[in-house]
XYZ file of C-alpha atoms in Angstrom:
737
model
C -105.782 91.215 35.200
C -101.995 90.951 34.656
C -100.267 87.621 34.274
C -98.213 87.436 37.477
C -96.137 85.314 39.762
C -95.644 86.209 43.376
C -93.820 84.922 46.411
C -91.215 85.673 49.068
C -87.595 86.298 48.323
C -84.714 87.806 50.263
C -82.880 90.739 48.745
C -79.532 92.233 49.566
C -79.424 95.804 50.781
C -76.269 97.901 50.658
C -77.478 100.107 53.460
C -78.084 97.281 55.948
C -75.305 95.063 54.518
C -77.530 92.028 54.819
C -80.515 90.117 53.466
C -84.051 91.409 53.917
C -87.207 89.381 53.483
C -89.623 90.930 50.963
C -92.705 89.981 48.956
C -92.059 89.995 45.204
C -94.482 90.140 42.314
C -93.486 89.371 38.699
C -95.825 91.118 36.241
C -95.392 89.103 33.059
C -97.324 91.507 30.794
C -95.590 94.628 32.107
C -92.132 93.048 32.260
C -91.646 94.235 35.824
C -90.475 92.630 39.099
C -91.894 94.684 41.955
C -91.271 94.217 45.607
C -93.127 95.172 48.804
C -92.212 95.059 52.493
C -95.057 92.539 53.069
C -97.953 90.808 51.352
C -100.342 93.261 53.016
C -98.377 96.210 51.650
C -98.659 94.630 48.219
C -102.482 94.549 48.559
C -102.421 98.283 49.303
C -100.113 99.000 46.399
C -97.219 100.337 48.564
C -94.421 99.371 46.227
C -90.889 99.797 47.576
C -89.062 99.243 44.296
C -88.999 97.401 41.026
C -86.679 95.902 38.404
C -87.439 96.551 34.758
C -86.858 93.240 32.904
C -86.559 94.336 29.301
C -83.011 93.656 28.176
C -82.095 92.177 31.571
C -79.549 89.420 32.147
C -79.940 86.752 34.857
C -76.845 85.413 36.629
C -76.243 82.524 38.985
C -73.382 81.504 41.214
C -71.968 78.051 40.635
C -70.888 77.914 44.291
C -74.346 78.777 45.689
C -77.600 77.162 44.592
C -80.055 79.647 46.126
C -78.864 83.129 45.024
C -79.252 84.839 41.667
C -78.793 88.274 40.164
C -80.611 90.443 37.624
C -78.461 92.976 35.711
C -80.202 95.808 33.908
C -79.917 99.559 33.548
C -76.256 99.280 34.567
C -77.227 97.925 37.969
C -76.999 94.460 39.455
C -79.786 93.343 41.865
C -79.118 90.434 44.220
C -81.746 87.947 45.369
C -81.893 84.809 47.463
C -84.517 82.073 47.281
C -85.222 79.535 49.996
C -83.644 76.662 48.098
C -82.474 75.564 44.638
C -85.918 74.489 43.457
C -87.454 77.839 44.306
C -84.640 79.652 42.567
C -85.232 77.581 39.437
C -88.917 78.530 39.397
C -88.144 82.195 39.635
C -85.380 81.997 37.011
C -87.643 80.100 34.640
C -90.382 82.682 35.027
C -87.987 85.602 34.678
C -86.367 84.184 31.572
C -89.720 83.882 29.852
C -90.627 87.456 30.797
C -87.258 88.861 29.654
C -87.477 87.027 26.350
C -91.007 88.298 25.652
C -90.170 91.903 26.287
C -86.828 91.852 24.537
C -88.562 90.465 21.419
C -91.347 93.003 21.859
C -88.759 95.735 21.770
C -87.977 94.875 18.145
C -91.429 95.820 17.015
C -91.542 98.966 19.172
C -88.140 100.340 18.117
C -88.463 99.514 14.441
C -85.551 97.076 14.559
C -83.421 97.082 11.368
C -81.151 94.041 10.930
C -77.466 94.897 10.515
C -75.144 93.507 7.908
C -73.735 91.258 10.649
C -77.171 89.830 11.329
C -77.586 88.913 7.664
C -74.048 87.469 7.589
C -74.892 85.287 10.562
C -78.029 83.924 8.871
C -76.104 83.401 5.657
C -73.433 81.452 7.530
C -76.072 79.340 9.266
C -77.887 78.628 6.017
C -74.624 77.715 4.307
C -73.714 75.380 7.167
C -77.100 73.635 6.935
C -76.656 73.401 3.150
C -73.286 71.690 3.552
C -74.758 69.214 6.056
C -77.501 68.263 3.617
C -75.016 67.964 0.709
C -72.969 65.578 2.824
C -76.097 63.592 3.608
C -76.854 63.319 -0.138
C -73.411 61.734 -0.658
C -74.163 59.236 2.110
C -77.536 58.413 0.568
C -75.835 57.683 -2.794
C -73.414 55.317 -1.059
C -76.243 53.561 0.842
C -78.339 53.206 -2.301
C -75.333 51.711 -4.104
C -74.705 49.162 -1.315
C -78.341 48.398 -0.560
C -79.561 45.075 -1.887
C -83.119 45.113 -0.576
C -85.673 46.864 -2.826
C -87.818 48.106 0.051
C -84.881 49.657 1.891
C -83.582 51.139 -1.363
C -86.945 52.838 -2.013
C -87.021 54.322 1.479
C -83.510 55.734 1.011
C -84.425 57.152 -2.386
C -87.486 58.870 -0.861
C -85.256 60.390 1.800
C -82.841 61.507 -0.865
C -85.657 63.161 -2.876
C -86.812 65.003 0.266
C -83.283 66.089 1.007
C -82.830 67.355 -2.576
C -85.949 69.505 -2.158
C -84.565 70.874 1.117
C -81.267 71.695 -0.580
C -83.031 73.674 -3.258
C -85.128 75.516 -0.650
C -82.013 76.501 1.321
C -80.303 77.672 -1.868
C -83.317 79.862 -2.564
C -83.208 81.198 0.994
C -79.505 82.051 0.608
C -80.276 84.012 -2.576
C -83.059 85.915 -0.833
C -80.922 86.622 2.220
C -78.133 87.976 -0.022
C -80.604 90.220 -1.815
C -82.009 91.449 1.509
C -78.484 92.079 2.783
C -77.646 94.202 -0.238
C -80.828 96.181 0.200
C -80.084 96.607 3.926
C -76.646 97.964 3.089
C -78.170 100.547 0.782
C -80.890 101.501 3.316
C -78.347 101.839 6.152
C -76.081 103.959 3.963
C -79.008 106.161 3.034
C -80.279 106.595 6.567
C -76.817 106.881 8.090
C -77.342 103.855 10.293
C -73.851 103.077 11.494
C -74.832 100.892 14.427
C -77.720 98.659 15.396
C -77.325 99.488 19.062
C -80.319 101.647 19.885
C -80.821 103.469 23.214
C -84.301 103.112 24.615
C -85.412 105.517 27.283
C -81.787 106.577 27.626
C -80.706 103.039 28.540
C -78.562 100.781 26.335
C -80.613 97.944 24.887
C -78.752 95.053 23.174
C -79.594 93.681 19.752
C -82.018 90.829 20.443
C -81.779 87.389 18.935
C -83.768 86.566 15.863
C -85.399 83.406 17.136
C -86.628 82.211 13.760
C -83.319 80.455 13.073
C -81.339 79.037 15.996
C -78.228 76.951 15.614
C -78.778 73.374 16.699
C -75.559 73.356 18.577
C -76.369 76.546 20.387
C -79.669 75.451 21.870
C -79.556 72.577 24.350
C -82.292 70.084 24.828
C -81.243 69.242 28.375
C -81.537 71.476 31.360
C -80.836 71.547 35.071
C -84.344 72.761 35.827
C -86.658 70.485 37.856
C -88.226 67.753 35.719
C -91.572 67.701 37.451
C -94.174 68.483 34.836
C -96.289 70.326 37.412
C -93.447 72.711 38.071
C -91.887 73.468 34.731
C -92.437 72.975 31.028
C -90.497 69.922 29.947
C -88.971 71.641 26.933
C -86.108 74.103 26.978
C -86.859 75.492 23.523
C -87.561 79.154 23.348
C -91.076 80.158 22.382
C -91.407 80.696 18.623
C -93.920 83.492 19.055
C -95.014 86.087 21.571
C -97.277 84.684 24.279
C -101.015 85.136 23.876
C -103.638 85.201 26.606
C -103.084 85.478 30.343
C -100.919 83.011 32.192
C -101.174 82.964 35.930
C -98.495 81.518 38.200
C -98.743 81.075 41.921
C -95.768 80.012 43.966
C -97.902 77.731 46.139
C -99.477 75.971 43.192
C -96.203 74.977 41.485
C -97.430 76.249 38.123
C -95.137 77.684 35.501
C -95.308 81.101 33.846
C -94.580 79.547 30.444
C -95.994 81.486 27.509
C -98.302 79.734 25.102
C -96.683 79.082 21.763
C -98.248 78.998 18.361
C -95.091 77.657 16.742
C -94.229 74.092 15.932
C -92.487 73.448 19.209
C -94.178 71.918 22.244
C -96.554 74.193 24.076
C -96.644 74.792 27.748
C -99.248 72.873 29.714
C -102.374 74.902 30.142
C -102.885 76.308 33.591
C -105.795 74.857 35.489
C -105.328 77.244 38.359
C -107.777 80.106 38.650
C -106.501 83.443 39.783
C -107.210 83.980 43.430
C -108.697 87.271 44.493
C -105.689 88.365 46.478
C -103.656 88.592 43.255
C -105.462 91.766 42.051
C -102.309 93.752 42.194
C -102.730 97.466 41.783
C -101.590 98.539 38.332
C -98.301 100.342 37.925
C -96.860 102.029 34.952
C -93.488 100.706 33.799
C -90.757 103.116 34.923
C -87.981 104.262 32.651
C -85.413 102.734 35.030
C -85.307 100.092 37.679
C -85.249 101.600 41.144
C -85.336 100.977 44.876
C -86.411 103.327 47.622
C -83.498 105.636 48.576
C -83.037 104.251 52.042
C -83.269 100.653 50.930
C -81.081 100.159 47.833
C -80.250 96.579 47.001
C -78.310 96.841 43.767
C -74.595 96.838 43.211
C -73.899 100.118 41.452
C -70.167 99.393 41.179
C -70.598 96.267 39.071
C -69.940 98.160 35.815
C -66.703 99.834 34.952
C -66.488 101.917 31.757
C -63.196 102.071 29.968
C -62.267 104.182 27.003
C -59.895 101.564 25.654
C -61.214 98.787 23.516
C -60.183 96.902 20.371
C -60.120 99.005 17.245
C -62.088 96.688 15.046
C -65.497 95.221 15.761
C -65.810 91.553 15.193
C -67.957 89.897 12.574
C -69.373 87.158 14.774
C -70.626 85.124 11.833
C -67.173 84.370 10.504
C -66.066 82.915 13.808
C -65.399 79.228 13.528
C -66.641 76.712 16.090
C -64.589 76.667 19.255
C -63.930 72.984 19.087
C -63.211 71.253 15.802
C -63.224 67.691 14.614
C -59.589 67.789 13.838
C -56.090 66.351 13.627
C -52.874 67.192 11.952
C -51.579 63.845 10.759
C -52.905 60.426 9.941
C -49.939 58.513 11.356
C -48.197 58.788 14.664
C -44.777 60.361 13.953
C -41.473 59.608 15.546
C -41.687 62.771 17.579
C -38.111 62.911 18.911
C -36.724 62.296 15.404
C -38.911 65.071 14.033
C -37.923 67.435 16.827
C -34.206 66.841 16.359
C -34.341 67.072 12.580
C -36.183 70.410 12.674
C -33.273 71.973 14.523
C -30.787 71.494 11.690
C -31.295 74.872 10.042
C -28.161 76.698 11.065
C -29.467 78.414 14.171
C -26.968 78.988 17.005
C -27.582 78.329 20.673
C -27.852 82.106 21.251
C -30.745 82.737 18.898
C -32.683 79.494 18.727
C -35.049 80.286 21.600
C -37.797 82.850 22.056
C -38.680 83.898 25.579
C -41.156 86.575 24.431
C -44.666 86.242 25.847
C -47.312 87.499 23.435
C -49.262 88.781 26.454
C -46.499 91.326 27.104
C -48.150 93.628 24.604
C -51.708 93.234 25.916
C -53.545 96.470 26.757
C -54.458 96.819 30.456
C -57.985 97.559 31.466
C -59.425 96.770 28.080
C -63.200 96.490 28.254
C -65.686 94.834 25.967
C -68.018 97.842 25.842
C -67.427 98.309 22.112
C -68.341 94.677 21.561
C -71.320 94.552 23.943
C -73.791 93.866 21.147
C -71.796 90.842 20.140
C -71.621 89.535 23.685
C -75.350 90.152 24.233
C -76.087 88.325 20.974
C -74.003 85.407 22.232
C -75.784 85.415 25.598
C -79.143 85.310 23.860
C -78.255 81.921 22.374
C -77.468 80.191 25.615
C -79.264 79.325 28.813
C -78.214 79.198 32.457
C -76.205 76.046 33.230
C -75.644 75.299 29.511
C -72.423 73.531 28.448
C -70.413 75.984 26.300
C -68.153 73.380 24.690
C -69.626 73.866 21.213
C -70.742 77.464 21.465
C -69.122 79.900 19.005
C -67.172 82.495 20.953
C -66.066 85.843 19.491
C -62.453 86.086 18.410
C -61.712 89.402 20.175
C -61.767 87.715 23.622
C -58.846 85.378 22.716
C -55.608 85.645 24.657
C -53.048 85.089 21.827
C -51.775 81.765 23.078
C -52.969 78.207 23.284
C -54.365 76.540 26.423
C -51.420 74.133 26.230
C -49.000 77.049 26.608
C -51.036 78.404 29.500
C -50.569 75.154 31.403
C -46.795 75.782 31.258
C -47.423 78.652 33.702
C -47.657 76.024 36.468
C -43.852 76.080 36.292
C -43.303 79.828 36.164
C -41.349 79.317 39.411
C -39.284 76.237 38.467
C -36.943 76.852 41.401
C -39.811 76.207 43.812
C -40.753 73.016 41.892
C -37.287 71.478 42.081
C -36.818 72.574 45.706
C -39.335 69.828 46.671
C -36.707 67.195 45.935
C -34.111 69.039 48.056
C -36.027 68.575 51.319
C -34.779 65.781 53.519
C -37.940 65.361 55.613
C -41.340 64.188 54.218
C -43.059 66.909 56.246
C -40.904 69.578 54.558
C -41.472 68.027 51.153
C -45.243 68.264 51.586
C -44.966 71.919 52.687
C -42.856 72.710 49.585
C -45.340 70.867 47.327
C -48.077 73.151 48.731
C -45.847 76.206 48.309
C -45.123 75.394 44.672
C -48.791 74.559 44.037
C -50.054 77.860 45.480
C -47.466 79.837 43.486
C -48.534 78.224 40.238
C -51.713 80.189 39.490
C -50.860 83.880 39.526
C -48.550 83.673 36.454
C -51.380 82.429 34.287
C -53.152 85.789 34.598
C -50.734 88.444 33.448
C -53.212 91.306 33.106
C -56.292 92.388 34.944
C -58.591 91.628 31.977
C -59.635 87.993 31.563
C -59.218 86.539 28.084
C -59.618 83.038 26.720
C -56.669 81.044 25.366
C -57.064 79.192 22.067
C -58.772 75.838 22.309
C -56.032 73.319 21.325
C -56.768 71.151 18.331
C -56.401 67.384 18.463
C -52.686 66.427 18.237
C -51.408 69.922 18.989
C -48.254 69.970 21.142
C -46.260 72.559 23.039
C -42.596 72.329 24.162
C -40.591 74.695 26.366
C -38.051 74.655 29.195
C -36.686 76.787 31.988
C -32.981 77.141 32.734
C -32.121 76.953 36.434
C -29.002 78.595 37.928
C -25.892 76.687 36.965
C -24.374 74.252 39.465
C -20.794 73.186 40.055
C -21.509 69.798 38.523
C -20.361 69.956 34.871
C -22.658 67.056 33.939
C -25.669 69.226 34.733
C -25.129 71.258 31.565
C -25.355 68.173 29.358
C -28.467 67.835 27.236
C -31.141 65.187 27.902
C -31.355 63.624 24.476
C -34.067 61.104 25.486
C -36.102 63.624 27.486
C -39.287 65.422 26.463
C -37.276 68.476 25.302
C -33.990 67.073 23.853
C -32.302 70.470 23.589
C -32.716 71.242 27.303
C -29.995 70.463 29.885
C -30.069 68.125 32.867
C -30.373 71.159 35.113
C -33.428 72.543 33.226
C -37.092 71.967 33.885
C -38.509 70.698 30.586
C -42.231 70.779 29.742
C -44.384 69.145 27.032
C -48.166 69.272 26.527
C -50.500 67.608 24.051
C -54.182 67.822 23.256
C -55.000 64.110 23.536
C -58.782 64.149 23.082
C -61.373 66.307 21.377
C -64.611 64.838 22.812
C -64.222 65.493 25.703
C -61.484 68.167 25.405
C -58.582 66.766 27.413
C -55.052 68.182 27.647
C -52.139 66.215 29.067
C -48.864 67.745 30.212
C -45.611 66.578 31.676
C -42.535 68.240 33.266
C -39.284 66.997 34.722
C -35.883 68.000 36.041
C -33.263 65.295 35.408
C -30.691 66.550 37.900
C -33.229 66.687 40.755
C -34.964 63.433 39.884
C -38.452 64.992 40.028
C -41.326 64.815 37.515
C -44.907 65.953 37.170
C -47.678 64.365 35.062
C -51.205 65.759 34.707
C -54.322 65.753 32.602
C -57.192 68.265 32.607
C -60.618 67.981 31.041
C -62.172 71.454 30.784
C -65.958 71.595 31.054
C -67.461 75.046 30.694
C -70.834 76.308 31.906
C -72.853 79.490 31.329
C -73.828 81.221 34.570
C -75.468 84.399 33.287
C -73.048 87.239 34.071
C -70.228 84.716 34.451
C -68.721 81.668 32.704
C -67.541 78.771 34.826
C -64.829 76.296 33.776
C -64.583 73.043 35.722
C -61.143 71.582 35.569
C -61.649 67.831 35.831
C -58.559 65.745 36.246
C -55.497 65.422 38.438
C -51.740 65.824 38.599
C -48.943 63.866 40.251
C -45.637 65.185 41.604
C -43.130 62.353 41.818
C -39.983 62.621 43.909
C -38.086 59.665 42.487
C -35.310 59.545 45.129
C -37.927 58.975 47.817
C -40.465 57.003 45.748
C -43.109 59.510 46.772
C -46.069 60.512 44.615
C -48.247 63.541 45.505
C -51.667 63.405 43.896
C -53.363 66.792 43.493
C -56.508 68.279 41.943
C -57.182 71.641 40.341
C -59.573 74.530 41.157
C -62.394 75.719 38.871
C -62.052 78.956 36.988
C -64.662 81.679 36.615
C -64.833 84.548 34.104
C -66.741 87.351 35.878
C -68.335 90.595 34.561
C -68.365 89.363 31.003
C -70.307 92.444 29.789
C -67.758 94.991 30.982
C -64.196 94.326 32.104
C -63.924 90.544 32.482
C -61.784 89.224 35.328
C -60.869 85.764 36.529
C -61.255 84.157 39.894
C -60.663 80.600 41.074
C -63.059 78.594 43.194
C -63.464 75.162 44.690
C -61.797 72.748 47.098
C -58.560 70.964 46.088
C -56.551 68.233 47.774
C -52.955 67.080 47.830
C -52.046 63.732 49.300
C -49.078 61.378 49.434
C -50.010 57.789 50.192
C -46.482 56.739 51.171
C -45.761 59.463 53.698
C -49.345 59.943 54.805
C -49.138 63.748 54.630
C -52.040 65.624 53.046
C -53.335 69.147 52.393
C -56.728 70.661 51.872
C -56.885 73.917 49.851
C -60.001 76.069 49.352
C -60.167 78.758 46.680
C -62.940 81.140 47.827
C -65.030 83.004 45.265
C -65.903 86.563 46.188
C -69.300 86.964 47.802
C -71.163 90.051 46.526
C -71.897 91.174 50.109
C -68.330 92.121 51.090
C -65.317 89.887 51.262
C -62.094 89.908 49.218
C -61.283 88.630 45.782
C -58.889 85.729 45.176
C -58.886 84.481 48.760
C -57.463 81.032 49.657
C -57.247 79.029 52.869
C -55.238 75.860 53.279
C -54.500 73.240 55.946
C -51.604 70.781 55.958
C -51.991 67.586 57.976
C -49.511 65.050 59.335
C -50.331 61.332 58.948
C -53.438 60.295 60.857
C -53.878 63.759 62.423
C -57.182 65.548 62.282
C -55.684 68.831 63.371
C -53.394 70.599 60.923
C -49.854 71.554 61.789
C -49.825 74.453 59.320
C -52.624 76.829 58.291
C -52.333 79.152 55.294
C -54.499 82.070 54.190
C -54.213 85.036 51.859
C -54.683 85.736 48.142
C -53.443 83.321 45.440
C -52.287 86.287 43.332
C -50.901 88.270 46.272
C -49.492 87.453 49.703
C -50.177 84.271 51.621
C -49.357 83.814 55.298
C -48.742 80.595 57.242
C -49.470 79.856 60.885
C -47.830 76.860 62.559
C -49.289 74.854 65.383
C -46.712 76.522 67.606
C -48.378 79.876 66.934
C -45.575 81.200 64.714
C -46.790 83.399 61.854
C -44.754 84.072 58.756
C -45.069 84.965 55.043
C -45.613 81.766 53.161
C -45.524 83.139 49.608
C -45.462 86.706 48.299
C -46.241 86.480 44.550
C -45.817 90.173 44.176
C -42.124 89.933 45.013
C -41.420 86.643 43.263
C -39.718 87.013 39.936
C -41.217 84.867 37.152
C -38.597 82.905 35.220
C -39.517 83.118 31.541
C -39.818 79.889 29.615
C -37.784 79.308 26.508
C -39.549 78.245 23.344
C -37.946 77.499 19.987
C -38.385 80.155 17.351
C -41.217 79.725 14.920
C -38.958 78.758 12.010
C -37.644 75.785 14.095
C -41.009 74.495 15.211
C -42.970 71.637 13.765
C -46.204 72.489 12.055
C -48.297 70.998 14.873
C -46.649 72.960 17.639
C -48.904 75.533 19.277
C -47.219 78.755 18.274
C -46.715 77.562 14.708
C -50.308 76.380 14.373
C -51.839 79.595 15.683
C -49.286 82.101 14.307
C -51.633 83.754 11.797
C -54.337 84.173 14.440
C -51.799 85.577 16.879
C -50.311 88.071 14.439
C -53.702 89.486 13.430
C -54.952 89.721 17.033
C -51.734 91.639 17.816
C -52.582 94.008 14.951
C -56.208 94.166 16.241
C -57.421 92.940 12.854
C -60.252 90.837 14.218
C -61.690 89.865 10.840
C -58.323 88.518 9.639
C -57.788 86.689 12.927
C -61.234 85.074 12.631
C -60.554 84.065 9.068
C -57.202 82.522 10.014
C -58.845 80.624 12.879
C -61.541 79.381 10.520
C -58.993 78.113 7.966
C -57.054 76.232 10.615
C -60.123 74.512 12.026
C -61.549 73.667 8.591
C -58.299 71.953 7.739
C -58.576 69.856 10.877
C -62.173 68.938 10.095
C -61.189 67.811 6.628
C -58.461 65.560 8.037
C -60.882 64.183 10.595
C -63.300 63.308 7.737
C -60.412 61.603 5.908
C -59.619 59.471 8.931
C -63.273 58.521 9.247
C -63.524 57.526 5.587
C -60.384 55.416 5.909
C -61.589 54.033 9.204
C -58.447 55.119 10.968
C -58.221 55.868 14.671
C -56.326 58.909 15.927
C -53.079 57.970 17.711
C -51.680 60.390 20.234
C -48.094 61.578 19.835
C -46.577 61.700 23.334
C -49.140 60.428 25.870
C -51.184 57.294 26.325
C -54.332 56.512 28.319
C -53.851 54.534 31.478
C -57.164 53.852 33.178
C -58.740 57.256 33.784
C -55.416 59.101 33.455
C -53.194 60.198 30.582
C -49.545 59.402 31.082
C -46.418 60.582 29.284
C -44.870 57.771 27.195
C -41.270 58.212 28.394
C -41.297 59.651 31.896
C -38.097 60.042 33.815
C -39.113 57.268 36.191
C -39.294 54.770 33.314
C -36.059 55.957 31.665
C -34.082 55.707 34.896
C -35.475 52.232 35.564
C -34.411 51.051 32.097
C -30.907 52.421 32.656
C -30.543 50.447 35.866
C -31.413 47.259 34.048
């Protein structure tokens, strides 16, 4: 009898354009998810279709807690459970089945580790060795300071054990290096250029070697139900293939968790006997997943194959951790003094700024097909819902600019921002705040391919400004010496950003226009989550637009971001509900960024409503696409174009040239990574990134040893917000007094 799980699910059909109720059977031993039109049809063996689970990837939608997808054989199948708990049971069972058969594939295909696999294990072993060496130093210090004999003996015993572990790891490193050298010779002899092996004519990714798993890559917490009768209370992957039958019945709330012979906790043994109705007729495993011709329920257009891809394949093992324990200085500098002094190198006004955007040279339509084995290897180390803050991401997906610089794109239309202060009526000011807000997102995504900006290091800053059309007032051309960007004029929009926290990762940024008496202050904490075929980034925080002439402050929130189709051509969409409100005027707005449903619908859709004080019915409705055209409809019935981002010219920001920048400014910090990414030298880019982050870790250790706290450069914490030290509001108030 096969180890199976069965129960009802709804599936999406392209023919009917809707959900259809079906009876599904998961065959754990065969690695197959079969479906039938009814339970009776299942008893008679009338299978309508099946999904082969070997090498499959499960995906979930952060906006919907009942649907999930299975991607395999270049098809994406869509399912819907009755509720979140039922979905978790199916996903838990499917993950165990996929893991078993992916590991089983190694033995069947004669898996040969690549040089990159050995490099990864060598890097992991070296990291563990360094951790233990650091621990030995701490033991020596504790022994030296310990005055109690009993405590000293315990510490000495721990030190001896650690010394033995150090020697064992050193021996492992030697053996791994020898095996790596032998593997090189063997691959050269056999002509093995790649470890990507097609099975049955279908691409199968290189599976994870589960014998060594990075502690930071495997979480111990999960979003699965905690009821022991429903799921195994550990999220560790099984250390061996399952043995013996495991039966799971939807009605019994048992879990299809494989028995483990490893050191990790084993699944609770099933006390449920297999009922007679679960004698499912045997089926051979097909070469491909399929559905009956009149009843297809997969999305065949999910994958797009592109011939363009980076020239060099990444060595994932040399990639440094995404976030680093870092800083660039031990003391808080006089930032304005440093900024002004760095300009005294003979540059003229004509050549001191660089408006070039490194993304101008990005290739359009670039896919990750060439790097699919790296992505699949990454996916094998994470689980659905896992926080990706500390997960090592491959360098080739980087965007060639820092996240701090990306936040400057909020002001790619500085004319719209300053126009808020020009409105005489509070109603018009709210409408213009919404117009500027909705125009602020399309500039951040220059190309169609989603890439990830550099994670800023602690203390990193970014300065830029935008010049607005000249006015008749000669004073507007004067510089703002006490502003965030001293070399910008009073008629410019100046911008500064700083990475103010590492755990959690928080960026703060500030912008102002002196001549219009308007400022903006914001902070964002990015929290990423793995969703299977997507990556979700929750932007936690808020911003505040302040019109100083009217003493109005507009509090706003930010949408979440999603990186979709991460195995092919990644693309970005926004999702979530955002709000804008002004407590003084009473005006408010509600904005919804809609994620694309897989059963029809458009990408990048937004809807918005603007409300007058104390009104439950909006006086203005907006809908459209945040990276396209948005239309407004007034309460009077008048329709008009609200924003057309396709026709709006982006005003390029001005950034000082590299030779004028401080060492902790974004472009200066990341210049070596940027140059090598531009040359598509992924190895050199990874090495440059690693050197930068190691330097920051060393300085963080120095601060810890000296018991020094990091002091931010330009922002300070005020309650739950991060506020710029010298905002325009404060400077104007001091001038009046």
